[in-house]
Amino acid sequence: MGNGMSSNEDYILRLENINKSFSSIKVLIDINLKLRKGSILGLCGENGAGKSTLMNVLGGVYKRDSGKIFLNNKEFNPESPRDAQKAGIAFIHQELNLFSNLTVVQNFMIENLPVKKPIRLIDEQSIRNSTKKALEEFGEDISITSLISDLDMGHRQLVEIAKETSKNARIIIFDEPTTSLSNKEKVTLFNIIRRLSKKGVSIIYISHILDDIFELCEDIVVLRDGRTVGTDKKENLSKHQVIRMMVNTEINDMYPRVTKTLGENVFSAKNIFRKDVLHDIALDLRRGEIVGLFGLMGAGRSELVRALFGVDKFESGTITVNGNDVKKISPITMKKLGVAYITEDRRNEGLLIDKTIKANIVLSILKKLQGRNRLIDKTKEDSKSSGMIKKLTIKTYDQNRQKAGQLSGGNQQKVVIAKWLLTESKILFLDEPTRGVDVGAKYEIYNYINQLASEGSSILFVSSEMEELMGVCDRILIMKKGKITGELKQNEYSQEKILEMAIEW
Amino acid sequence: MKEKLKSFTNVVYRNPILVILVVYFIITSVTIPYFFTQRNLTNILIQSTDLIIISCGLMFVLLNGGIDFSIIATMGLGSIIGALIMNTKTGLLANSAFGAYAAIAVMLLIGLVIGGINGLAVVFLKMPSFMATMANYLIFSGFALFLAQSKSIANLPKAFLFIGNGKLFTVIPFPVVITIFVCIIMSIILSRTVFGRSIYAVGTNHATSFISGIPVKRTIFTLFLICGLLAAIGGMITTSRLGAGRPLLNSERLMDFVAAIILGGTSIFGGKGTVSGTILGALFIAVLSNSLGMLGLQWYTIMIIKGAFVLFGAWLDAYKTLRDY
């Protein structure tokens, strides 16, 4: 901390040398964080820097591997979210934890309903009174009998905050709370947070919107690659300093490069518009080109690719493949036109978790497996599938027995890739293809991507990791709030530039 | 030896219904007099034919995690309208040589139409199949009762009676021939065609299938068509065997159909199930009903015992799903 005078007494919460790994990947490395009583601390970092994991360790969702947590100078070892709740730690998540089909008052005490003796009926009067009291403290006029779904996002958040504080929360953690709020709602939220802090509640405010952090917070902690890289009072920092801390300046040689020549335009999208999600998007892919698409959480990256592949409908815009306008945009037509799409949500949209590896791999080419009698040629099926398993070195003991869900993350991703490689598509949309994949498999995936491009395929590579985009792509498009806000050529790459275009100032 | 034992336990684990059926069959053959006679076994076989066909059709809907209650209406309405067309006393085509054939065509058509309505409701109106088929069951069963004035219609022509009672080459019961034919076709469709593979994929995960370029809506719609068609064929066999059109034909057997499918290893969560499993499940239900009846047990006792077996089948499905992860 910048203030050397503080003693441990001043801190309601101290995290010391927290480490956490998932399988062999270190996600948190010697993290230190101190929260002063009644203060507002801003926690920033890129996607994947470890913010959420750290908060989940604090909240009892994950168990830390090593390190100590002190709450009011007493060691604190949360075993479950309930322990954290009992200790007065509350979370306000981006996606609110309210039941939108219930009313405000019904939501309020749902975890802990007061009952009346002797037959344990729910004490409705007492709930109503305490709900009213909790809401009145925030001075907002919300009827306790209105349905959550009838409230706007700002008021919903307020209900959630009131609900958490009514449980005597001493520490409240806000995780990207402003993503779905209007400016006016944001002002209200900030006033509430300041009022809470004055009342002695300590706040951790997680955001990638630096403007908000600088407006609201007193202390700032920056995480990068699972480490604490900066801790200081707001007065001692500038936004540019914080961005530089968030960014890793060294790029290692993880990324193989190949030389190739780019061909003609094979895919273009024009004026893609989907209300509140995508605005006037234009995008081109040339033969052999790898185009990166970067955006922070909520920027609309995945939504854009889903629209381009026909998974989600959009209101207007045109898509051209190999010079021809696509009439009915759906996964079926896009597949026919030679477009492949590897989704971000591998478990729920990429794989049939419950089915065998072979069944997954051949899923996209069932029609091509038909013999002359229109029946599926099992020999062909076997050879296609095992050919891919060999080519991508998918580790399985038996493609006919082992289910996709029993594979590791990296091998699961390879199965999805295999499925689409079999279609021999020349245009590939990859949404976070290396998420949840170990380093070795990551390297292999980068290699496939390069190889495909050098063979003349065009690739749209969506990622929230700047580093891999800079390592693999020929150019990078940057999205913010459903718009493409910038483009960088390979010789212009720098993480600062990318973040400056991606962050909401 | 160890390898053999392992592969044997594997077979048992994968096809518990096969073991249950064989063990139960042996026990009853030994303990119940007159059970293991040609006459009784032929009886069981004939009685299981419509059960097998109808269960197979219903299984297709279950493969997508759905249900179809309206098969009861399909069978009742088909039975009545068919009888109204072809009966030799008052039928529309009473004196025509084509009466039976026209009736058969109409009965099959009814299956396709009701199946189609179910499919449209589920695919385009996004109704849960539970509700859509329940409503269609009420509507079309009500219509069948109205047409029949709650009575049976007898005097069916000989050509039609052959379907359920005739014998091919004077030995093979004709319904068995139909059943074998239907089962072979369905089994090939399910295991060897693009459509069959699509059914398993869609039944396992709609989103993955959709993104992989599989026509999800068309697949689900066709499942209901198949279910309706097979219910119509099964209903035809029952009608023929009973020799009369009945408005509530087979309504008391709905749970038998579901039981046969579940015991045959089909998952009610969708994505898992085979024609052979359902055949075994149906045979088991037929053997069980027959043997318990021979013991002179009351129908409610039989009900309780069947329920216990279904419970076991459902537990096994849940247990297997859990064990795999």
XYZ file of N, CA and C in Angstrom, chain B residues 55-261:
621
model
N -45.074 -49.353 -29.414
C -43.966 -48.910 -28.551
C -42.801 -48.384 -29.371
N -42.504 -49.049 -30.484
C -41.409 -48.581 -31.342
C -41.684 -47.165 -31.841
N -42.918 -46.922 -32.279
C -43.270 -45.597 -32.766
C -43.122 -44.562 -31.666
N -43.653 -44.894 -30.492
C -43.597 -43.966 -29.366
C -42.146 -43.707 -28.951
N -41.309 -44.740 -29.100
C -39.900 -44.577 -28.735
C -39.248 -43.443 -29.531
N -39.641 -43.288 -30.797
C -39.044 -42.218 -31.606
C -39.277 -40.857 -30.956
N -40.475 -40.651 -30.414
C -40.745 -39.370 -29.761
C -39.934 -39.265 -28.459
N -39.821 -40.385 -27.750
C -39.033 -40.364 -26.514
C -37.550 -40.109 -26.787
N -37.096 -40.484 -27.979
C -35.686 -40.253 -28.314
C -35.367 -38.770 -28.330
N -36.379 -37.937 -28.509
C -36.163 -36.490 -28.432
C -36.584 -35.970 -27.061
N -36.751 -36.866 -26.105
C -37.141 -36.438 -24.767
C -38.595 -36.029 -24.668
N -39.421 -36.416 -25.646
C -40.830 -36.027 -25.626
C -41.738 -37.185 -25.263
N -43.043 -36.967 -25.408
C -44.023 -38.014 -25.148
C -45.185 -37.793 -26.109
N -45.940 -38.846 -26.399
C -47.113 -38.682 -27.262
C -48.289 -39.448 -26.673
N -49.192 -38.713 -26.010
C -50.392 -39.345 -25.469
C -51.430 -39.567 -26.553
N -51.322 -38.818 -27.643
C -52.389 -38.827 -28.642
C -52.411 -40.118 -29.447
N -51.432 -41.001 -29.267
C -51.496 -42.274 -29.996
C -52.783 -43.015 -29.644
N -53.267 -42.839 -28.426
C -54.522 -43.488 -28.027
C -55.659 -42.991 -28.912
N -55.689 -41.669 -29.133
C -56.733 -41.099 -29.989
C -56.559 -41.566 -31.428
N -55.298 -41.628 -31.886
C -55.024 -42.095 -33.242
C -55.610 -43.485 -33.449
N -55.400 -44.347 -32.471
C -55.871 -45.726 -32.612
C -57.385 -45.799 -32.518
N -57.967 -45.065 -31.556
C -59.419 -45.108 -31.377
C -60.145 -44.521 -32.576
N -59.679 -43.351 -33.012
C -60.344 -42.683 -34.137
C -60.180 -43.512 -35.408
N -58.976 -44.039 -35.622
C -58.737 -44.882 -36.792
C -59.623 -46.106 -36.761
N -59.689 -46.709 -35.599
C -60.484 -47.921 -35.431
C -61.951 -47.661 -35.786
N -62.492 -46.560 -35.279
C -63.903 -46.240 -35.505
C -64.148 -45.832 -36.958
N -63.346 -44.917 -37.474
C -63.582 -44.457 -38.844
C -63.386 -45.611 -39.821
N -62.346 -46.412 -39.578
C -62.122 -47.586 -40.419
C -63.348 -48.487 -40.406
N -63.874 -48.753 -39.213
C -65.035 -49.635 -39.089
C -66.265 -49.018 -39.751
N -66.408 -47.706 -39.595
C -67.554 -47.029 -40.230
C -67.474 -47.158 -41.754
N -66.268 -47.182 -42.280
C -66.113 -47.290 -43.729
C -66.391 -48.707 -44.214
N -65.827 -49.692 -43.497
C -65.782 -51.018 -44.115
C -66.735 -52.056 -43.536
N -67.441 -51.751 -42.423
C -68.226 -52.844 -41.846
C -69.286 -53.302 -42.836
N -69.565 -54.607 -42.781
C -70.349 -55.238 -43.856
C -71.848 -54.990 -43.735
N -72.277 -54.354 -42.637
C -73.716 -54.089 -42.487
C -74.070 -52.675 -42.953
N -73.496 -51.678 -42.241
C -73.914 -50.302 -42.496
C -72.776 -49.451 -43.054
N -71.629 -50.042 -43.331
C -70.451 -49.271 -43.726
C -70.628 -48.488 -45.018
N -69.865 -47.388 -45.122
C -69.915 -46.552 -46.325
C -69.611 -47.374 -47.580
N -68.629 -48.262 -47.438
C -68.238 -49.091 -48.573
C -68.529 -50.559 -48.246
N -69.692 -50.784 -47.664
C -70.044 -52.113 -47.169
C -69.990 -53.168 -48.270
N -70.393 -52.786 -49.431
C -70.501 -53.789 -50.475
C -69.339 -53.766 -51.462
N -68.408 -52.855 -51.230
C -67.296 -52.752 -52.167
C -66.194 -53.739 -51.815
N -65.553 -54.251 -52.814
C -64.423 -55.160 -52.596
C -63.235 -54.393 -52.032
N -63.249 -53.069 -52.227
C -62.111 -52.254 -51.785
C -62.328 -51.645 -50.401
N -63.463 -51.983 -49.782
C -63.794 -51.393 -48.484
C -62.646 -51.492 -47.495
N -62.102 -52.699 -47.331
C -61.039 -52.909 -46.349
C -59.802 -52.074 -46.699
N -59.479 -52.043 -48.002
C -58.262 -51.315 -48.400
C -58.426 -49.812 -48.207
N -59.619 -49.315 -48.540
C -59.882 -47.891 -48.316
C -59.775 -47.577 -46.830
N -60.341 -48.467 -46.012
C -60.301 -48.238 -44.563
C -58.853 -48.220 -44.066
N -58.053 -49.169 -44.554
C -56.638 -49.219 -44.137
C -55.934 -47.910 -44.495
N -56.167 -47.434 -45.730
C -55.537 -46.191 -46.164
C -55.944 -45.038 -45.256
N -57.249 -44.967 -44.952
C -57.727 -43.867 -44.111
C -57.135 -43.963 -42.701
N -57.061 -45.184 -42.180
C -56.514 -45.354 -40.825
C -55.053 -44.889 -40.761
N -54.284 -45.253 -41.775
C -52.882 -44.810 -41.799
C -52.799 -43.292 -41.914
N -53.690 -42.744 -42.762
C -53.706 -41.299 -42.962
C -54.012 -40.575 -41.646
N -54.949 -41.124 -40.879
C -55.296 -40.507 -39.590
C -54.063 -40.440 -38.685
N -53.286 -41.531 -38.697
C -52.056 -41.543 -37.908
C -51.109 -40.434 -38.326
N -50.951 -40.274 -39.647
C -50.040 -39.240 -40.141
C -50.560 -37.840 -39.826
N -51.874 -37.645 -39.954
C -52.443 -36.313 -39.725
C -52.305 -35.916 -38.252
N -52.690 -36.807 -37.351
C -52.584 -36.458 -35.924
C -51.109 -36.295 -35.536
N -50.267 -37.170 -36.054
C -48.834 -37.014 -35.806
C -48.332 -35.681 -36.321
N -48.797 -35.299 -37.517
C -48.396 -34.024 -38.106
C -48.837 -32.841 -37.266
N -50.069 -32.923 -36.752
C -50.558 -31.826 -35.902
C -49.692 -31.717 -34.645
N -49.397 -32.857 -34.043
C -48.500 -32.847 -32.866
C -47.160 -32.203 -33.218
N -46.609 -32.643 -34.356
C -45.298 -32.141 -34.775
C -45.321 -30.635 -34.980
N -46.355 -30.141 -35.645
C -46.453 -28.696 -35.882
C -46.539 -27.952 -34.555
N -47.361 -28.477 -33.649
C -47.544 -27.801 -32.365
C -46.221 -27.743 -31.594
N -45.466 -28.815 -31.646
C -44.224 -28.859 -30.883
C -43.130 -28.025 -31.565
N -43.023 -28.157 -32.886
C -41.917 -27.502 -33.582
C -42.176 -26.011 -33.789
N -43.389 -25.684 -34.259
C -43.613 -24.285 -34.621
C -44.272 -23.471 -33.523
N -45.155 -24.098 -32.740
C -45.770 -23.346 -31.645
C -44.966 -23.497 -30.365
N -43.878 -24.291 -30.433
C -42.989 -24.492 -29.292
C -43.735 -24.992 -28.054
N -44.790 -25.780 -28.288
C -45.500 -26.332 -27.132
C -44.750 -27.561 -26.622
N -44.774 -27.776 -25.295
C -44.205 -29.023 -24.798
C -45.046 -30.190 -25.328
N -44.401 -31.287 -25.742
C -45.160 -32.390 -26.328
C -46.155 -32.946 -25.317
N -45.820 -32.861 -24.056
C -46.721 -33.339 -23.009
C -48.094 -32.682 -23.153
N -48.098 -31.345 -23.323
C -49.368 -30.609 -23.405
C -50.029 -30.793 -24.767
N -49.244 -30.643 -25.834
C -49.818 -30.699 -27.181
C -50.491 -32.048 -27.426
N -49.813 -33.128 -27.057
C -50.375 -34.447 -27.362
C -51.486 -34.802 -26.388
N -51.406 -34.267 -25.172
C -52.506 -34.463 -24.215
C -53.780 -33.830 -24.765
N -53.641 -32.600 -25.278
C -54.809 -31.901 -25.825
C -55.350 -32.658 -27.032
N -54.467 -33.086 -27.924
C -54.931 -33.809 -29.104
C -55.550 -35.148 -28.733
N -55.058 -35.751 -27.678
C -55.659 -36.990 -27.187
C -57.111 -36.732 -26.804
N -57.336 -35.650 -26.036
C -58.698 -35.351 -25.597
C -59.598 -35.046 -26.790
N -59.092 -34.195 -27.688
C -59.907 -33.765 -28.823
C -60.294 -34.949 -29.708
N -59.308 -35.730 -30.123
C -59.602 -36.771 -31.108
C -60.258 -37.997 -30.477
N -59.959 -38.278 -29.204
C -60.677 -39.361 -28.542
C -62.134 -38.991 -28.356
N -62.338 -37.715 -28.001
C -63.717 -37.235 -27.861
C -64.462 -37.380 -29.179
N -63.790 -37.016 -30.266
C -64.395 -37.113 -31.589
C -64.725 -38.570 -31.930
N -63.806 -39.480 -31.571
C -64.032 -40.898 -31.839
C -65.241 -41.409 -31.066
N -65.352 -40.990 -29.804
C -66.500 -41.412 -28.979
C -67.799 -40.888 -29.565
N -67.740 -39.643 -30.055
C -68.930 -39.040 -30.665
C -69.348 -39.834 -31.907
N -68.388 -40.153 -32.760
C -68.692 -40.902 -33.989
C -69.273 -42.274 -33.678
N -68.739 -42.885 -32.612
C -69.152 -44.259 -32.309
C -70.374 -44.298 -31.418
N -70.776 -43.118 -30.919
C -71.834 -43.068 -29.921
C -71.487 -44.038 -28.785
N -70.201 -44.076 -28.438
C -69.677 -44.904 -27.357
C -69.893 -46.401 -27.546
N -70.156 -46.816 -28.787
C -70.355 -48.263 -29.004
C -69.229 -48.818 -29.870
N -69.103 -50.167 -29.817
C -68.190 -50.832 -30.733
C -68.898 -51.076 -32.055
N -68.118 -51.170 -33.126
C -68.709 -51.463 -34.429
C -68.098 -52.762 -34.951
N -68.927 -53.797 -35.015
C -68.414 -55.112 -35.411
C -68.659 -55.357 -36.901
N -68.683 -56.605 -37.289
C -68.927 -57.008 -38.681
C -67.890 -56.464 -39.651
N -66.611 -56.649 -39.313
C -65.569 -56.183 -40.213
C -65.338 -57.221 -41.317
N -64.941 -56.768 -42.506
C -64.788 -57.699 -43.625
C -63.617 -58.653 -43.429
N -63.692 -59.766 -44.108
C -62.690 -60.827 -43.956
C -61.285 -60.350 -44.281
N -61.177 -59.588 -45.352
C -59.857 -59.117 -45.785
C -59.165 -58.373 -44.657
N -59.959 -57.575 -43.890
C -59.369 -56.810 -42.794
C -59.046 -57.702 -41.600
N -59.887 -58.683 -41.355
C -59.652 -59.571 -40.215
C -58.361 -60.376 -40.379
N -57.936 -60.539 -41.631
C -56.707 -61.287 -41.898
C -55.482 -60.624 -41.256
N -55.512 -59.284 -41.195
C -54.368 -58.537 -40.647
C -53.981 -59.028 -39.255
N -54.972 -59.230 -38.401
C -54.656 -59.594 -37.017
C -54.771 -61.082 -36.736
N -55.470 -61.816 -37.607
C -55.750 -63.211 -37.294
C -55.246 -64.193 -38.335
N -54.883 -63.683 -39.516
C -54.520 -64.573 -40.620
C -53.179 -65.249 -40.399
N -52.931 -66.237 -41.235
C -51.641 -66.930 -41.157
C -51.041 -67.020 -42.541
N -49.780 -66.667 -42.632
C -49.083 -66.748 -43.905
C -48.592 -68.179 -44.077
N -48.809 -68.764 -45.243
C -48.464 -70.178 -45.505
C -49.065 -71.078 -44.439
N -50.206 -70.687 -43.910
C -50.967 -71.411 -42.880
C -50.218 -71.673 -41.569
N -49.027 -71.127 -41.424
C -48.348 -71.290 -40.126
C -47.962 -69.969 -39.459
N -47.347 -69.059 -40.215
C -46.834 -67.836 -39.593
C -47.963 -66.822 -39.419
N -48.201 -66.422 -38.173
C -49.263 -65.430 -37.945
C -48.945 -64.141 -38.720
N -49.925 -63.629 -39.446
C -49.676 -62.456 -40.283
C -49.212 -61.225 -39.486
N -49.795 -60.954 -38.286
C -49.309 -59.784 -37.534
C -47.823 -59.888 -37.201
N -47.333 -61.113 -37.008
C -45.899 -61.277 -36.730
C -45.088 -60.849 -37.957
N -45.598 -61.201 -39.138
C -44.908 -60.797 -40.367
C -44.838 -59.267 -40.458
N -45.988 -58.635 -40.224
C -46.016 -57.158 -40.267
C -45.008 -56.586 -39.273
N -45.008 -57.136 -38.061
C -44.149 -56.610 -37.003
C -42.675 -56.737 -37.385
N -42.303 -57.910 -37.886
C -40.907 -58.105 -38.272
C -40.516 -57.094 -39.352
N -41.403 -56.940 -40.334
C -41.156 -56.005 -41.419
C -40.962 -54.574 -40.881
N -41.906 -54.138 -40.062
C -41.837 -52.776 -39.505
C -40.555 -52.595 -38.683
N -40.240 -53.582 -37.861
C -39.071 -53.452 -36.980
C -37.773 -53.373 -37.770
N -37.678 -54.182 -38.817
C -36.454 -54.146 -39.620
C -36.282 -52.764 -40.261
N -37.370 -52.265 -40.835
C -37.296 -50.927 -41.459
C -36.898 -49.868 -40.433
N -37.565 -49.890 -39.287
C -37.300 -48.869 -38.267
C -35.863 -48.972 -37.751
N -35.417 -50.207 -37.596
C -34.074 -50.405 -37.077
C -33.037 -49.868 -38.070
N -33.267 -50.129 -39.354
C -32.334 -49.615 -40.366
C -32.362 -48.092 -40.386
N -33.571 -47.533 -40.344
C -33.683 -46.066 -40.338
C -32.876 -45.487 -39.183
N -33.054 -46.088 -38.018
C -32.447 -45.506 -36.826
C -30.927 -45.675 -36.801
N -30.444 -46.824 -37.251
C -29.006 -47.054 -37.058
C -28.177 -46.768 -38.310
N -28.809 -46.754 -39.476
C -27.978 -46.678 -40.670
C -28.266 -45.495 -41.595
N -29.189 -44.620 -41.222
C -29.451 -43.493 -42.126
C -29.037 -42.168 -41.484
N -28.883 -41.175 -42.330
C -28.570 -39.827 -41.856
C -29.663 -39.344 -40.916
N -30.913 -39.641 -41.294
C -32.042 -39.228 -40.455
C -31.934 -39.861 -39.060
N -31.610 -41.160 -39.028
C -31.490 -41.850 -37.741
C -30.407 -41.238 -36.866
N -29.255 -40.982 -37.472
C -28.167 -40.356 -36.707
C -28.585 -38.970 -36.220
N -29.325 -38.274 -37.086
C -29.779 -36.937 -36.694
C -30.711 -37.018 -35.496
N -31.545 -38.078 -35.453
C -32.469 -38.217 -34.321
C -31.685 -38.299 -33.009
N -30.660 -39.149 -32.986
C -29.867 -39.277 -31.756
C -29.185 -37.957 -31.399
N -28.656 -37.271 -32.421
C -27.964 -36.000 -32.153
C -28.943 -34.969 -31.601
N -30.087 -34.818 -32.275
C -31.071 -33.825 -31.843
C -31.589 -34.172 -30.449
N -31.821 -35.479 -30.225
C -32.324 -35.896 -28.919
C -31.318 -35.650 -27.808
N -30.038 -35.613 -28.151
C -29.013 -35.387 -27.140
C -28.829 -33.900 -26.863
N -28.820 -33.100 -27.930
C -28.550 -31.674 -27.721
C -29.007 -30.874 -28.949
N -30.071 -30.090 -28.765
C -30.608 -29.308 -29.879
C -29.593 -28.298 -30.408
N -28.937 -27.578 -29.486
C -28.057 -26.476 -29.907
C -26.883 -27.002 -30.722
N -26.230 -28.046 -30.221
C -25.087 -28.605 -30.952
C -25.521 -29.097 -32.327
N -26.675 -29.755 -32.384
C -27.155 -30.275 -33.656
C -27.441 -29.141 -34.633
N -28.105 -28.110 -34.142
C -28.458 -26.967 -34.988
C -27.201 -26.325 -35.560
N -26.219 -26.099 -34.697
C -24.991 -25.451 -35.143
C -24.205 -26.364 -36.083
N -24.346 -27.687 -35.920
C -23.648 -28.606 -36.813
C -24.358 -28.762 -38.157
N -25.414 -27.980 -38.375
C -26.078 -27.992 -39.672
C -27.074 -29.122 -39.846
N -27.613 -29.616 -38.739
C -28.643 -30.658 -38.826
C -30.020 -29.995 -38.786
N -30.940 -30.397 -39.691
C -32.262 -29.766 -39.700
C -33.090 -30.201 -38.490
N -32.921 -29.489 -37.379
C -33.515 -29.900 -36.109
C -35.040 -29.952 -36.179
N -35.630 -28.884 -36.747
C -37.097 -28.824 -36.767
C -37.686 -29.952 -37.592
N -37.113 -30.156 -38.782
C -37.639 -31.201 -39.648
C -37.517 -32.570 -38.976
N -36.406 -32.778 -38.303
C -36.200 -34.057 -37.629
C -37.278 -34.299 -36.571
N -37.500 -33.297 -35.722
C -38.484 -33.471 -34.647
C -39.876 -33.692 -35.229
N -40.206 -32.917 -36.262
C -41.519 -33.069 -36.898
C -41.709 -34.503 -37.391
N -40.674 -35.039 -38.047
C -40.790 -36.386 -38.609
C -40.962 -37.446 -37.522
N -40.374 -37.207 -36.349
C -40.542 -38.161 -35.249
C -42.023 -38.367 -34.935
N -42.761 -37.263 -34.909
C -44.188 -37.377 -34.585
C -44.966 -38.071 -35.699
N -44.542 -37.834 -36.958
C -45.176 -38.536 -38.078
C -44.983 -40.049 -37.931
N -43.761 -40.452 -37.634
C -43.467 -41.878 -37.488
C -44.273 -42.471 -36.341
N -44.307 -41.744 -35.236
C -45.034 -42.224 -34.069
C -46.509 -42.416 -34.421
N -47.087 -41.429 -35.124
C -48.494 -41.523 -35.521
C -48.729 -42.696 -36.467
N -47.836 -42.849 -37.426
C -48.003 -43.913 -38.420
C -47.933 -45.295 -37.770
N -46.944 -45.487 -36.898
C -46.806 -46.792 -36.260
C -47.962 -47.072 -35.299
N -48.458 -46.016 -34.636
C -49.634 -46.202 -33.779
C -50.809 -46.662 -34.639
N -50.942 -46.071 -35.825
C -52.045 -46.448 -36.716
C -51.919 -47.912 -37.137
N -50.711 -48.337 -37.481
C -50.513 -49.738 -37.878
C -50.837 -50.672 -36.714
N -50.311 -50.308 -35.523
C -50.580 -51.125 -34.337
C -52.070 -51.187 -34.043
N -52.726 -50.020 -34.136
C -54.162 -49.955 -33.874
C -54.938 -50.827 -34.841
N -54.460 -50.884 -36.071
C -55.104 -51.703 -37.093
C -55.044 -53.173 -36.699
N -53.884 -53.600 -36.224
C -53.729 -55.006 -35.813
C -54.677 -55.313 -34.651
N -54.710 -54.405 -33.641
C -55.594 -54.648 -32.499
C -57.045 -54.717 -32.945
N -57.448 -53.746 -33.775
C -58.838 -53.711 -34.255
C -59.200 -55.023 -34.956
N -58.282 -55.466 -35.802
C -58.517 -56.680 -36.553
C -58.616 -57.881 -35.613
N -57.726 -57.932 -34.626
C -57.733 -59.068 -33.705
C -59.029 -59.117 -32.910
N -59.511 -57.910 -32.491
C -60.741 -57.858 -31.710
C -61.970 -58.007 -32.595
N -61.806 -57.787 -33.879
C -62.916 -57.929 -34.810
C -63.941 -56.819 -34.705
N -63.546 -55.684 -34.115
C -64.494 -54.578 -33.990
C -63.767 -53.254 -33.854
N -64.387 -52.193 -34.376
C -63.849 -50.859 -34.173
C -64.261 -50.352 -32.804
N -63.297 -49.825 -32.044
C -63.619 -49.321 -30.699
C -63.061 -47.915 -30.532
N -63.850 -47.013 -29.952
C -63.401 -45.627 -29.840
C -62.247 -45.431 -28.841
N -62.136 -46.293 -27.850
C -61.051 -46.128 -26.875
C -60.073 -47.290 -26.974
N -59.836 -47.713 -28.203
C -58.972 -48.862 -28.445
C -57.603 -48.684 -27.777
N -57.179 -49.695 -27.040
C -55.839 -49.722 -26.438
C -55.593 -48.646 -25.391
N -56.641 -47.904 -24.993
C -56.379 -46.798 -24.060
C -55.876 -47.328 -22.719
N -56.294 -48.570 -22.385
C -55.859 -49.121 -21.091
C -54.408 -49.608 -21.159
N -53.807 -49.593 -22.367
C -52.456 -50.138 -22.502
C -51.381 -49.056 -22.616
N -51.759 -47.774 -22.480
C -50.776 -46.691 -22.657
C -49.531 -46.907 -21.795
N -49.777 -47.284 -20.532
C -48.641 -47.459 -19.628
C -47.790 -48.669 -20.036
N -48.424 -49.672 -20.667
C -47.646 -50.807 -21.170
C -46.654 -50.356 -22.235
N -47.113 -49.454 -23.115
C -46.229 -48.962 -24.179
C -45.025 -48.252 -23.567
N -45.334 -47.342 -22.642
C -44.243 -46.581 -22.016
C -43.319 -47.528 -21.255
N -43.907 -48.482 -20.545
C -43.108 -49.419 -19.751
C -42.170 -50.223 -20.647
N -42.696 -50.689 -21.790
C -41.874 -51.478 -22.708
C -40.660 -50.662 -23.161
N -40.884 -49.386 -23.469
C -39.798 -48.528 -23.962
C -38.748 -48.298 -22.877
